[in-house]
Coordinates of C-alpha atoms and ligand atoms in Angstrom, one line a residue:
Chain A
M740 CA 149.6 117.6 -15.6
L741 CA 150.0 121.0 -17.2
K742 CA 150.7 119.4 -20.6
E743 CA 147.6 117.3 -20.4
S744 CA 145.3 120.3 -19.8
L745 CA 146.9 122.3 -22.6
F746 CA 146.4 119.7 -25.3
R747 CA 143.2 118.0 -24.2
F748 CA 141.0 117.0 -27.1
P749 CA 137.4 118.0 -26.4
K750 CA 135.3 114.9 -25.8
S751 CA 132.4 116.3 -27.8
L752 CA 134.6 116.9 -30.9
K753 CA 134.7 114.0 -33.2
R754 CA 138.2 112.9 -34.3
T755 CA 137.9 113.5 -38.0
N756 CA 139.2 116.0 -40.6
F757 CA 137.3 119.2 -41.1
H758 CA 136.0 119.9 -44.7
Y759 CA 136.5 123.6 -44.2
C760 CA 138.9 125.6 -46.4
P761 CA 142.3 126.4 -45.1
G762 CA 142.2 129.4 -42.7
C763 CA 138.4 129.1 -42.2
H764 CA 137.4 130.0 -38.7
H765 CA 134.5 127.5 -38.5
S766 CA 136.7 124.7 -37.2
L767 CA 138.0 126.9 -34.4
V768 CA 134.5 127.9 -33.3
H769 CA 133.5 124.2 -33.4
R770 CA 136.3 123.4 -31.0
I771 CA 135.5 126.2 -28.6
L772 CA 131.8 125.1 -28.7
C773 CA 132.8 121.6 -27.8
E774 CA 135.0 122.7 -25.0
V775 CA 132.1 124.6 -23.5
I776 CA 129.7 121.7 -23.9
D777 CA 132.3 119.5 -22.1
E778 CA 133.1 121.9 -19.3
L779 CA 129.4 122.5 -18.6
N780 CA 128.9 118.7 -18.9
L781 CA 126.0 119.1 -21.4
R782 CA 127.0 116.5 -24.0
E783 CA 124.3 114.0 -23.0
R784 CA 121.4 116.4 -23.0
T785 CA 122.3 118.8 -25.8
I786 CA 120.5 118.9 -29.2
G787 CA 122.3 120.9 -31.9
I788 CA 120.7 122.3 -35.0
A789 CA 122.6 122.3 -38.2
S790 CA 121.6 125.0 -40.5
I791 CA 122.2 125.6 -44.2
G792 CA 125.6 127.0 -45.1
C793 CA 129.2 125.9 -44.9
A794 CA 128.6 124.5 -41.5
C795 CA 125.6 122.3 -42.5
F796 CA 128.0 119.3 -41.9
I797 CA 128.6 120.4 -38.3
Y798 CA 127.0 117.1 -37.2
N799 CA 130.1 115.3 -38.7
Y800 CA 132.3 117.1 -36.1
I801 CA 130.3 117.7 -32.9
D802 CA 129.4 114.5 -31.1
V803 CA 125.9 115.4 -29.8
D804 CA 122.4 114.6 -31.1
M805 CA 121.7 116.9 -34.1
V806 CA 118.9 117.7 -36.5
E807 CA 119.1 119.6 -39.7
A808 CA 116.8 122.6 -40.2
P809 CA 115.8 124.3 -43.5
H810 CA 117.6 127.5 -44.5
G811 CA 117.0 130.2 -41.9
R812 CA 114.7 128.1 -39.7
S813 CA 117.0 127.0 -36.9
C814 CA 115.6 129.2 -34.2
S815 CA 112.1 128.0 -35.0
A816 CA 113.2 124.4 -34.9
G817 CA 115.0 125.2 -31.7
T818 CA 111.8 126.7 -30.3
G819 CA 110.0 123.5 -31.1
I820 CA 112.6 121.3 -29.4
K821 CA 112.9 123.5 -26.3
R822 CA 109.1 123.8 -25.9
A823 CA 108.7 120.1 -26.3
R824 CA 111.5 119.1 -24.0
P825 CA 112.5 122.1 -21.8
D826 CA 115.0 119.8 -20.0
L827 CA 117.2 119.6 -23.1
I828 CA 119.9 122.1 -24.0
V829 CA 119.5 123.5 -27.5
F830 CA 122.0 125.4 -29.7
T831 CA 121.8 126.6 -33.2
Y832 CA 124.9 127.2 -35.4
Q833 CA 124.1 129.5 -38.3
G834 CA 125.8 131.8 -40.8
D835 CA 124.9 135.4 -41.4
G836 CA 122.9 134.4 -44.5
D837 CA 120.9 131.8 -42.5
F838 CA 120.4 133.8 -39.3
A839 CA 120.2 137.4 -40.6
A840 CA 118.9 137.1 -44.2
I841 CA 116.4 134.3 -44.9
G842 CA 115.9 133.5 -41.2
L843 CA 115.8 137.0 -39.7
G844 CA 112.1 136.7 -38.9
D845 CA 112.6 133.4 -37.2
S846 CA 115.7 134.6 -35.3
L847 CA 114.2 137.9 -34.0
H848 CA 110.9 136.3 -33.0
A849 CA 112.6 133.5 -31.1
A850 CA 114.7 136.2 -29.3
S851 CA 111.6 138.3 -28.7
R852 CA 109.7 135.3 -27.3
S853 CA 112.7 134.8 -25.1
E854 CA 113.1 131.2 -26.1
R855 CA 115.6 129.5 -23.9
I856 CA 118.0 128.6 -26.7
T857 CA 121.6 129.5 -27.5
A858 CA 122.2 130.9 -31.0
I859 CA 125.7 131.1 -32.5
M860 CA 126.0 133.2 -35.7
I861 CA 129.1 133.0 -37.8
N862 CA 129.4 136.4 -39.5
N863 CA 131.9 136.3 -42.3
T864 CA 130.1 138.9 -44.4
V865 CA 129.5 136.5 -47.4
Y866 CA 127.6 133.5 -48.5
G867 CA 130.4 131.0 -48.2
M868 CA 128.9 127.7 -49.5
T869 CA 127.3 129.2 -52.6
G870 CA 130.5 130.8 -53.7
G871 CA 130.8 134.3 -52.1
Q872 CA 127.7 136.2 -52.9
A873 CA 126.8 139.3 -50.9
S874 CA 125.0 138.8 -47.6
P875 CA 123.2 141.3 -45.3
T876 CA 126.4 141.8 -43.4
T877 CA 128.6 142.5 -46.4
V878 CA 130.4 145.8 -45.7
I879 CA 130.4 148.9 -47.7
G880 CA 132.9 148.6 -50.6
Q881 CA 133.2 144.9 -50.2
K882 CA 133.5 143.0 -53.6
T883 CA 131.5 139.8 -53.7
T884 CA 130.3 137.8 -56.7
T885 CA 127.0 139.7 -56.6
T886 CA 128.5 143.1 -55.7
P887 CA 131.4 142.9 -58.2
F888 CA 132.0 146.6 -57.9
G889 CA 131.7 146.7 -54.2
R890 CA 128.7 147.1 -51.9
K891 CA 127.2 150.6 -52.5
P892 CA 124.9 152.1 -49.9
E893 CA 122.7 153.6 -52.6
E894 CA 122.2 150.2 -54.3
Q895 CA 122.5 147.5 -51.6
G896 CA 122.1 149.6 -48.5
Y897 CA 124.0 149.1 -45.3
P898 CA 125.4 146.1 -43.4
L899 CA 122.9 144.6 -40.9
K900 CA 124.2 144.8 -37.3
V901 CA 122.4 142.0 -35.6
V902 CA 123.8 142.1 -32.1
E903 CA 122.9 145.8 -31.9
I904 CA 119.3 145.0 -32.8
L905 CA 119.1 142.1 -30.3
S906 CA 120.6 144.2 -27.5
N907 CA 117.3 146.1 -27.4
F908 CA 115.2 143.0 -27.0
E909 CA 113.7 142.4 -23.5
G910 CA 113.6 138.6 -24.2
V911 CA 117.4 138.5 -24.8
A912 CA 119.4 137.5 -21.8
Y913 CA 122.8 137.6 -23.4
A914 CA 124.1 139.1 -26.7
A915 CA 127.7 139.5 -27.6
R916 CA 130.0 139.9 -30.6
V917 CA 133.3 138.2 -30.5
A918 CA 136.1 137.1 -32.9
V919 CA 138.7 134.3 -32.9
N920 CA 141.5 135.9 -34.8
N921 CA 143.9 136.1 -31.9
P922 CA 144.4 134.0 -28.7
K923 CA 142.9 136.6 -26.4
R924 CA 139.8 136.8 -28.6
V925 CA 139.6 133.0 -28.6
M926 CA 139.4 133.1 -24.8
E927 CA 136.8 135.8 -24.9
T928 CA 134.8 133.8 -27.4
K929 CA 134.9 130.8 -25.1
K930 CA 133.7 133.0 -22.2
A931 CA 130.8 134.4 -24.3
I932 CA 129.7 131.0 -25.5
T933 CA 129.8 129.7 -21.9
K934 CA 127.7 132.6 -20.8
A935 CA 125.3 132.0 -23.7
F936 CA 124.8 128.4 -22.4
L937 CA 124.4 129.6 -18.8
A938 CA 121.6 131.9 -19.9
Q939 CA 119.8 128.8 -21.0
L940 CA 120.8 126.6 -18.1
E941 CA 119.6 129.3 -15.7
D942 CA 116.4 129.8 -17.6
K943 CA 117.2 133.5 -18.2
G944 CA 116.2 133.9 -21.9
F945 CA 117.5 133.9 -25.4
A946 CA 121.3 134.0 -25.8
Y947 CA 123.2 135.1 -28.9
V948 CA 126.9 135.1 -29.8
E949 CA 128.0 136.5 -33.1
V950 CA 131.5 135.4 -34.1
L951 CA 133.3 137.5 -36.7
S952 CA 135.0 134.9 -38.8
A953 CA 137.4 134.7 -41.7
C954 CA 136.3 133.3 -45.1
P955 CA 139.7 133.4 -46.9
I956 CA 138.4 131.7 -50.0
N957 CA 135.6 134.2 -50.7
W958 CA 137.5 137.2 -49.4
K959 CA 140.2 136.2 -52.0
M960 CA 142.9 136.3 -49.3
D961 CA 145.4 133.9 -47.9
P962 CA 144.6 132.6 -44.4
V963 CA 147.0 135.0 -42.6
S964 CA 145.7 138.2 -44.4
A965 CA 142.1 137.0 -43.8
T966 CA 142.8 136.6 -40.1
K967 CA 144.3 140.1 -40.0
Y968 CA 141.3 141.5 -42.0
V969 CA 139.0 140.5 -39.1
D970 CA 140.6 143.3 -37.2
K971 CA 139.4 145.8 -39.8
L972 CA 135.9 144.2 -39.6
T973 CA 135.8 145.0 -35.9
E974 CA 135.8 148.7 -36.8
I975 CA 132.4 148.2 -38.5
F976 CA 131.2 145.4 -36.2
P977 CA 132.5 146.3 -32.8
L978 CA 133.2 143.5 -30.4
G979 CA 131.8 143.3 -26.9
V980 CA 129.0 142.2 -24.7
F981 CA 125.9 144.2 -25.8
R982 CA 123.4 142.8 -23.4
E983 CA 123.7 140.8 -20.3
T984 CA 120.8 140.5 -17.9
F985 CA 122.2 138.1 -15.3
Chain B
M214 CA 77.6 107.5 -20.6
T215 CA 78.2 108.6 -24.1
N216 CA 80.0 111.9 -24.3
R217 CA 77.9 113.4 -27.1
V218 CA 78.5 117.1 -28.0
L219 CA 77.4 119.5 -30.6
I220 CA 80.6 120.9 -32.1
K221 CA 82.1 122.3 -35.3
G222 CA 84.4 120.3 -37.5
V223 CA 87.5 122.3 -36.5
E224 CA 86.6 121.8 -32.8
A225 CA 86.3 118.1 -33.5
V226 CA 89.8 118.2 -35.1
A227 CA 91.2 119.9 -31.9
L228 CA 89.5 117.4 -29.6
G229 CA 90.5 114.5 -31.8
A230 CA 94.1 115.7 -31.7
L231 CA 94.0 115.7 -27.9
E232 CA 92.5 112.2 -28.0
G233 CA 95.3 111.2 -30.3
G234 CA 97.9 112.2 -27.8
C235 CA 99.0 115.5 -29.3
D236 CA 101.8 117.0 -27.1
C237 CA 102.6 120.2 -29.1
Y238 CA 100.7 122.6 -31.3
F239 CA 102.4 125.4 -33.4
G240 CA 100.4 127.6 -35.8
Y241 CA 99.6 130.9 -37.2
P242 CA 96.1 132.4 -37.4
I243 CA 94.1 132.0 -40.6
T244 CA 90.4 131.7 -41.3
P245 CA 88.5 129.3 -41.3
Q246 CA 90.4 127.2 -38.7
N247 CA 91.2 129.5 -35.8
E248 CA 89.2 127.5 -33.3
I249 CA 91.9 124.8 -33.5
P250 CA 94.8 127.0 -32.1
E251 CA 92.3 128.7 -29.7
I252 CA 91.4 125.3 -28.2
M253 CA 94.9 124.1 -28.1
S254 CA 96.2 127.3 -26.4
V255 CA 94.0 126.3 -23.4
E256 CA 94.1 122.6 -23.5
L257 CA 97.7 121.7 -24.2
P258 CA 99.3 123.7 -21.3
K259 CA 96.8 122.0 -18.9
R260 CA 98.1 118.6 -20.0
G261 CA 101.8 119.6 -19.8
G262 CA 102.0 120.1 -23.6
A263 CA 103.3 123.1 -25.5
F264 CA 101.4 125.7 -27.5
V265 CA 103.2 128.5 -29.5
Q266 CA 101.6 131.0 -31.8
A267 CA 104.3 131.4 -34.4
E268 CA 105.1 134.6 -36.4
S269 CA 104.4 132.8 -39.6
E270 CA 103.5 129.5 -41.1
T271 CA 107.1 128.8 -42.2
S272 CA 108.1 129.2 -38.6
A273 CA 105.3 127.1 -37.3
I274 CA 106.1 124.1 -39.4
N275 CA 109.7 124.3 -38.3
M276 CA 108.7 124.3 -34.7
V277 CA 106.7 121.2 -35.5
L278 CA 110.0 119.8 -37.0
G279 CA 111.9 120.5 -33.8
A280 CA 109.2 119.0 -31.5
S281 CA 108.9 115.9 -33.7
A282 CA 112.7 115.4 -33.8
V283 CA 112.7 115.0 -30.0
G284 CA 109.9 112.4 -30.1
K285 CA 106.8 114.4 -29.3
R286 CA 103.5 114.2 -31.1
A287 CA 103.3 117.6 -32.8
M288 CA 100.8 119.2 -35.1
T289 CA 99.9 122.4 -37.0
S290 CA 96.8 123.6 -38.8
S291 CA 96.2 126.2 -41.4
S292 CA 94.3 126.9 -44.5
S293 CA 95.4 127.0 -48.2
P294 CA 97.7 130.0 -48.4
G295 CA 99.3 129.1 -45.1
I296 CA 99.8 125.6 -46.2
S297 CA 101.6 126.8 -49.3
L298 CA 104.0 128.7 -47.0
M299 CA 104.8 125.5 -45.1
S300 CA 105.7 123.6 -48.2
E301 CA 109.5 123.7 -47.8
G302 CA 109.1 122.4 -44.2
F303 CA 106.8 119.6 -45.4
S304 CA 109.5 118.4 -47.8
Y305 CA 112.1 118.4 -44.9
L306 CA 109.7 116.6 -42.6
I307 CA 109.2 113.9 -45.2
A308 CA 112.9 113.7 -45.9
L309 CA 113.9 113.7 -42.2
E310 CA 111.2 111.0 -41.6
L311 CA 109.6 113.1 -38.8
P312 CA 106.0 112.2 -38.0
C313 CA 103.5 115.0 -37.4
V314 CA 99.9 115.9 -38.2
I315 CA 99.0 118.8 -40.5
V316 CA 95.4 120.0 -40.9
N317 CA 94.4 122.0 -44.0
V318 CA 90.9 123.5 -43.8
M319 CA 90.9 124.5 -47.5
R320 CA 89.6 127.8 -48.7
G321 CA 89.1 129.0 -52.3
G322 CA 92.1 129.9 -54.3
P323 CA 94.3 130.6 -56.1
G324 CA 96.0 133.5 -54.4
L325 CA 94.1 135.0 -51.6
G326 CA 90.9 133.6 -53.2
G327 CA 88.2 133.6 -50.6
I328 CA 87.0 131.8 -47.5
E329 CA 84.4 129.7 -49.2
A330 CA 84.6 125.9 -49.1
S331 CA 86.9 124.5 -51.7
Q332 CA 88.7 121.3 -52.5
G333 CA 91.3 123.2 -54.6
D334 CA 94.3 121.9 -52.7
Y335 CA 93.8 118.2 -53.6
F336 CA 96.8 118.1 -55.9
Q337 CA 99.0 119.9 -53.5
A338 CA 98.1 117.5 -50.7
V339 CA 98.1 114.3 -52.6
K340 CA 100.7 114.8 -55.3
A341 CA 103.3 117.3 -54.2
P342 CA 103.2 118.7 -50.6
G343 CA 106.7 120.0 -51.1
H344 CA 109.6 119.8 -53.5
G345 CA 111.2 116.5 -54.3
D346 CA 109.5 113.1 -54.4
G347 CA 107.8 113.2 -51.0
R348 CA 104.2 112.2 -50.1
F349 CA 101.9 112.7 -47.2
L350 CA 99.4 110.2 -46.0
V351 CA 96.2 112.2 -46.6
L352 CA 92.9 111.6 -44.8
A353 CA 89.7 113.4 -45.9
P354 CA 86.9 113.4 -43.3
A355 CA 83.3 114.1 -44.3
S356 CA 81.6 114.6 -40.9
C357 CA 82.5 116.1 -37.6
Q358 CA 82.6 112.5 -36.1
E359 CA 85.0 111.4 -38.8
A360 CA 87.1 114.6 -38.3
Y361 CA 87.4 113.7 -34.6
E362 CA 88.3 110.1 -35.2
L363 CA 90.6 110.5 -38.2
T364 CA 92.6 113.3 -36.5
A365 CA 93.2 111.1 -33.5
K366 CA 94.2 108.2 -35.7
A367 CA 96.5 110.5 -37.7
F368 CA 99.0 110.7 -34.8
E369 CA 99.3 106.9 -34.7
L370 CA 99.7 106.6 -38.5
A371 CA 102.3 109.4 -38.6
D372 CA 104.3 107.6 -35.9
R373 CA 103.9 104.2 -37.6
Y374 CA 105.3 105.5 -40.9
R375 CA 107.5 108.2 -39.6
N376 CA 105.8 110.5 -42.1
P377 CA 103.6 113.5 -41.9
V378 CA 99.8 112.9 -42.1
M379 CA 97.5 115.5 -43.5
I380 CA 93.9 116.0 -42.6
L381 CA 92.4 117.6 -45.7
M382 CA 89.0 119.2 -45.1
D383 CA 87.1 122.3 -46.2
A384 CA 85.3 125.3 -44.7
I385 CA 81.9 123.6 -44.8
L386 CA 83.0 120.7 -42.7
G387 CA 85.2 122.9 -40.6
Q388 CA 82.5 125.4 -39.7
M389 CA 79.4 123.3 -39.5
K390 CA 78.2 121.9 -36.2
E391 CA 77.2 118.3 -35.8
S392 CA 76.5 115.9 -33.1
T393 CA 79.7 114.2 -32.3
V394 CA 80.5 111.4 -29.8
L395 CA 83.8 112.0 -28.1
K396 CA 84.7 108.3 -27.9
K397 CA 87.7 107.0 -26.2
L398 CA 89.7 105.7 -29.1
N399 CA 92.4 103.1 -28.9
I400 CA 95.2 105.2 -30.3
K401 CA 98.5 103.2 -30.1
S402 CA 101.7 104.8 -29.0
I403 CA 104.6 103.7 -31.1
T404 CA 108.1 103.7 -29.6
K405 CA 110.6 106.4 -30.8
D406 CA 113.4 105.1 -28.7
D407 CA 115.3 104.0 -31.7
W408 CA 115.5 107.3 -33.5
A409 CA 114.3 110.4 -31.5
L410 CA 116.8 112.9 -30.3
T411 CA 116.9 112.8 -26.5
G412 CA 120.6 113.6 -25.8
A413 CA 123.4 111.2 -26.5
K414 CA 123.3 109.5 -23.1
G415 CA 124.5 105.9 -23.1
R416 CA 124.4 105.6 -26.8
E417 CA 126.0 107.2 -29.9
A418 CA 125.0 110.6 -31.0
R419 CA 122.2 110.6 -33.5
I420 CA 121.9 112.7 -36.6
I421 CA 118.6 113.5 -38.3
K422 CA 119.4 115.0 -41.7
S423 CA 118.3 115.1 -45.3
L424 CA 121.5 116.1 -47.1
F425 CA 123.0 113.3 -49.0
L426 CA 125.6 114.5 -51.5
D427 CA 126.6 110.9 -52.5
S428 CA 124.2 110.2 -55.4
A429 CA 123.9 106.5 -54.7
E430 CA 123.0 107.3 -51.1
L431 CA 120.4 109.8 -52.1
A432 CA 118.8 107.4 -54.6
E433 CA 118.7 104.8 -51.9
R434 CA 116.9 107.3 -49.5
N435 CA 114.3 108.0 -52.2
L436 CA 113.7 104.3 -52.8
K437 CA 113.3 103.8 -49.1
L438 CA 110.7 106.5 -48.9
K439 CA 108.9 105.1 -51.9
K440 CA 108.7 101.7 -50.2
K441 CA 107.1 103.4 -47.2
Y442 CA 104.5 105.0 -49.4
E443 CA 103.7 101.5 -50.9
Q444 CA 103.4 100.1 -47.4
M445 CA 100.8 102.8 -46.7
E446 CA 98.5 101.0 -49.1
K447 CA 97.5 99.0 -46.0
E448 CA 95.8 102.1 -44.6
V449 CA 93.5 102.7 -47.6
R450 CA 90.0 103.7 -46.4
F451 CA 86.8 104.4 -48.3
E452 CA 83.0 104.4 -47.9
S453 CA 80.8 102.8 -50.5
I454 CA 77.2 102.1 -51.2
L455 CA 76.9 99.3 -53.8
D456 CA 74.9 96.2 -54.5
G457 CA 76.4 95.2 -57.8
N458 CA 73.5 96.3 -60.0
E459 CA 74.6 99.9 -60.5
E460 CA 75.0 101.6 -63.9
V461 CA 76.6 104.7 -62.6
L462 CA 79.0 105.2 -59.7
V463 CA 79.3 108.6 -58.0
C464 CA 82.7 109.4 -56.6
A465 CA 83.4 112.4 -54.3
F466 CA 85.3 113.1 -51.1
G467 CA 84.8 115.3 -48.0
S468 CA 81.9 117.7 -48.0
M469 CA 81.2 117.1 -51.6
G470 CA 80.9 113.4 -50.7
R471 CA 78.2 114.3 -48.1
I472 CA 76.1 116.2 -50.7
A473 CA 76.6 113.4 -53.2
K474 CA 75.6 110.7 -50.7
E475 CA 72.3 112.4 -50.1
S476 CA 71.5 112.5 -53.8
V477 CA 72.6 108.9 -54.4
L478 CA 70.4 107.6 -51.4
K479 CA 67.4 109.6 -52.7
L480 CA 67.8 108.2 -56.2
R481 CA 68.4 104.6 -55.0
E482 CA 65.1 104.8 -53.0
K483 CA 63.4 105.7 -56.2
G484 CA 65.0 102.6 -57.9
Y485 CA 67.8 104.3 -59.8
R486 CA 70.8 102.1 -60.3
V487 CA 73.4 104.4 -58.9
G488 CA 76.2 103.7 -56.4
Y489 CA 78.4 105.7 -54.2
F490 CA 82.2 105.7 -53.5
R491 CA 83.9 108.1 -51.2
P492 CA 87.7 107.9 -50.8
I493 CA 88.7 108.6 -47.2
T494 CA 92.5 108.2 -47.8
L495 CA 93.3 110.4 -50.7
F496 CA 96.9 109.2 -50.6
P497 CA 97.1 106.3 -50.9
F498 CA 94.2 106.7 -53.3
P499 CA 91.9 103.6 -53.1
K500 CA 92.9 102.6 -56.7
K501 CA 92.6 98.9 -56.3
A502 CA 89.2 99.1 -54.5
L503 CA 87.8 101.3 -57.2
S504 CA 89.2 99.3 -60.1
S505 CA 87.8 96.0 -58.6
I506 CA 84.3 97.5 -58.4
F507 CA 84.3 97.8 -62.2
E508 CA 85.8 94.3 -62.6
K509 CA 83.0 92.8 -60.5
N510 CA 80.1 94.8 -61.9
N511 CA 79.5 94.5 -65.7
S512 CA 76.5 96.8 -65.7
L513 CA 78.6 99.6 -64.3
K514 CA 79.5 101.8 -67.2
Q515 CA 80.1 105.3 -65.9
I516 CA 81.7 107.0 -63.0
L517 CA 80.7 110.6 -62.2
V518 CA 83.4 112.4 -60.3
L519 CA 82.3 115.4 -58.3
E520 CA 84.6 118.0 -56.8
L521 CA 84.7 121.5 -55.3
N522 CA 87.5 122.6 -57.7
C523 CA 88.2 122.6 -61.4
G524 CA 88.8 118.9 -61.6
Q525 CA 91.7 117.3 -59.7
M526 CA 90.7 114.0 -58.1
V527 CA 89.2 112.9 -61.5
E528 CA 92.8 112.3 -62.6
D529 CA 93.3 109.7 -59.9
V530 CA 90.0 108.2 -60.7
M531 CA 91.0 107.9 -64.4
I532 CA 94.2 106.1 -63.4
S533 CA 92.2 103.8 -61.1
V534 CA 89.4 103.0 -63.6
C535 CA 92.0 102.7 -66.4
G536 CA 89.6 102.5 -69.3
K537 CA 87.1 100.2 -67.6
A538 CA 84.4 102.9 -67.6
E539 CA 83.6 106.3 -68.9
V540 CA 84.9 108.9 -66.4
I541 CA 82.7 112.0 -66.2
S542 CA 84.0 115.1 -64.4
K543 CA 81.6 117.5 -62.9
F544 CA 83.3 120.2 -61.0
Y545 CA 82.3 123.3 -58.9
P546 CA 84.8 126.0 -58.4
P547 CA 84.9 127.8 -55.1
S548 CA 81.7 129.5 -54.0
V549 CA 79.6 127.4 -56.4
L550 CA 78.1 124.9 -54.0
P551 CA 75.7 122.4 -55.6
F552 CA 72.5 121.3 -53.9
P553 CA 71.7 117.5 -53.7
E554 CA 69.0 118.2 -56.4
D555 CA 71.7 119.5 -58.7
I556 CA 73.7 116.4 -58.2
E557 CA 70.6 114.3 -58.8
R558 CA 70.2 116.0 -62.2
E559 CA 73.8 115.2 -63.1
I560 CA 73.4 111.6 -62.1
K561 CA 70.2 111.3 -64.2
K562 CA 72.0 112.8 -67.1
C563 CA 74.5 110.0 -66.8
L564 CA 71.9 107.4 -66.5
R565 CA 70.2 108.7 -69.7
K566 CA 73.5 108.8 -71.4
V567 CA 72.6 112.1 -72.9
Y568 CA 75.6 113.7 -71.2
F569 CA 78.7 112.5 -72.7
V570 CA 82.0 114.2 -72.2
S571 CA 85.4 113.0 -71.6
P572 CA 86.9 114.5 -68.4
K573 CA 87.1 118.3 -68.6
V574 CA 90.4 118.8 -66.9
Ligands
SF4_1886 S1 133.8 129.1 -48.0 FE1 134.5 130.4 -46.3 S2 133.2 129.9 -44.6 FE2 133.0 128.3 -46.1 S3 134.5 126.8 -45.5 FE3 135.5 128.1 -47.0 S4 136.4 129.6 -45.8 FE4 135.0 128.7 -44.4

């Protein structure tokens, strides 16, 4: 009995190999997302939105109806779905480039309109899929392919802190920043994602979960060091629930 | 009792959309089409539909994408600069095979241009609404009545071909008032049960995507879309006035078509041998119809193409006529609106054959 519950394979997770790099946190977040969808029994009425980035293939892993949105437009596509069919459950799965750079307008306005959708942002401080360019969340001093000498405040400004912005929005029902680099944080992430779906189920407002994630390849680290480095990131991007209205 | 009303072209579009079963409208304000969102903001919620004023056109078109993906009849409307902003979304909608209706009430360009009537977005609508090889089915009304009927029909056509349909009109038609009969139209609903995202209940999960990294698969997708565009040939529509004795054929669409028609009718009354051809579908362009007119009529030697731009549709006319007649392009850039008398003069020049130029494009 105990064994079964420890190793249960989420129903919503397709039995296939992930294409992500070794040590990438995407697959872990996918699994948590699937567990939440299963536990809330949402699989048969959930529409996921695949955005542009490393996770654009998310539909190969998560066994729910999914549509692909152009780069940055997931929250707008999500708005369209939810307004057209309020009975469906909508989530977006976006990277920091998608949600917070090219899509910041779409994201903030969806939040401000209090769209009943759940947005998950994977913050790994780089553009992963295109090969490690700087993103709005690249931290000061961080070397990327487009900040080869490190991000300098006087040249590239400061990392964008999305959850802090969203925490001031009246339309936002839930906003949290979590990480998945140790078991305790994995549990907290699951709690946050659950809450972010409950915000939608209970018609409370826009819900946002930012997951600090490792991108070992573009951080030029091995998986273990990358996972440890997430701890350092939490000094710049503090974890916690920033807004909770219900 | 006929429901006859005096309404603007843009109002006819909004009422036509409601008649066509529009469920959702998403848009961003821009002159000269703001009456459409204004009407929709009142009418759609009453009918259980959705209206959202988006923060930009890019956002609006992606809301359309979302609503269409879950099987609803969705639309947006805008004017030239806003249409340019939607371009990426158009390409995705085509690639994802998501039906929707897009209304472009064209204004003068390029850039911010002006709000005068223009047909400057012909190429954009007909040739390349977005990146890649995609096409829209493009309908160009020339009266408020036609704007009402074609907009309603556009929803059925979009669903039938699982492709966006564009209503391409201009500020004259958009803002002029005409007597319009709000007929009940027999707009068919087409099942979306086989593809729409409704939640994976009792079936496998569905994926609507446009990313195909396998080159053979991508090529196949493109060929599939091309085939669809070929099937759209069935939808070709045009208006013509011909009796087989014409020497000159006048070709124009939309508002320009209205002005030209008046000139042609006046001249025909006086015995001039001039005919009239107004494409209503701009894509697919009525190529075969136009070409067969020249095959059947030996006296027909010239085609005068009139446009409110610097010469765009004339290229499609040249392809259609394919050397069977001399193609003369007379164009009027934004804010230069000809009177029927101006057009009469142009037609007479053709008839006298004193005016000989190859298309100035
Ligand atoms: S590039 Fe980074 S984010 Fe993308 S799959 Fe690899 S490790 Fe993950």
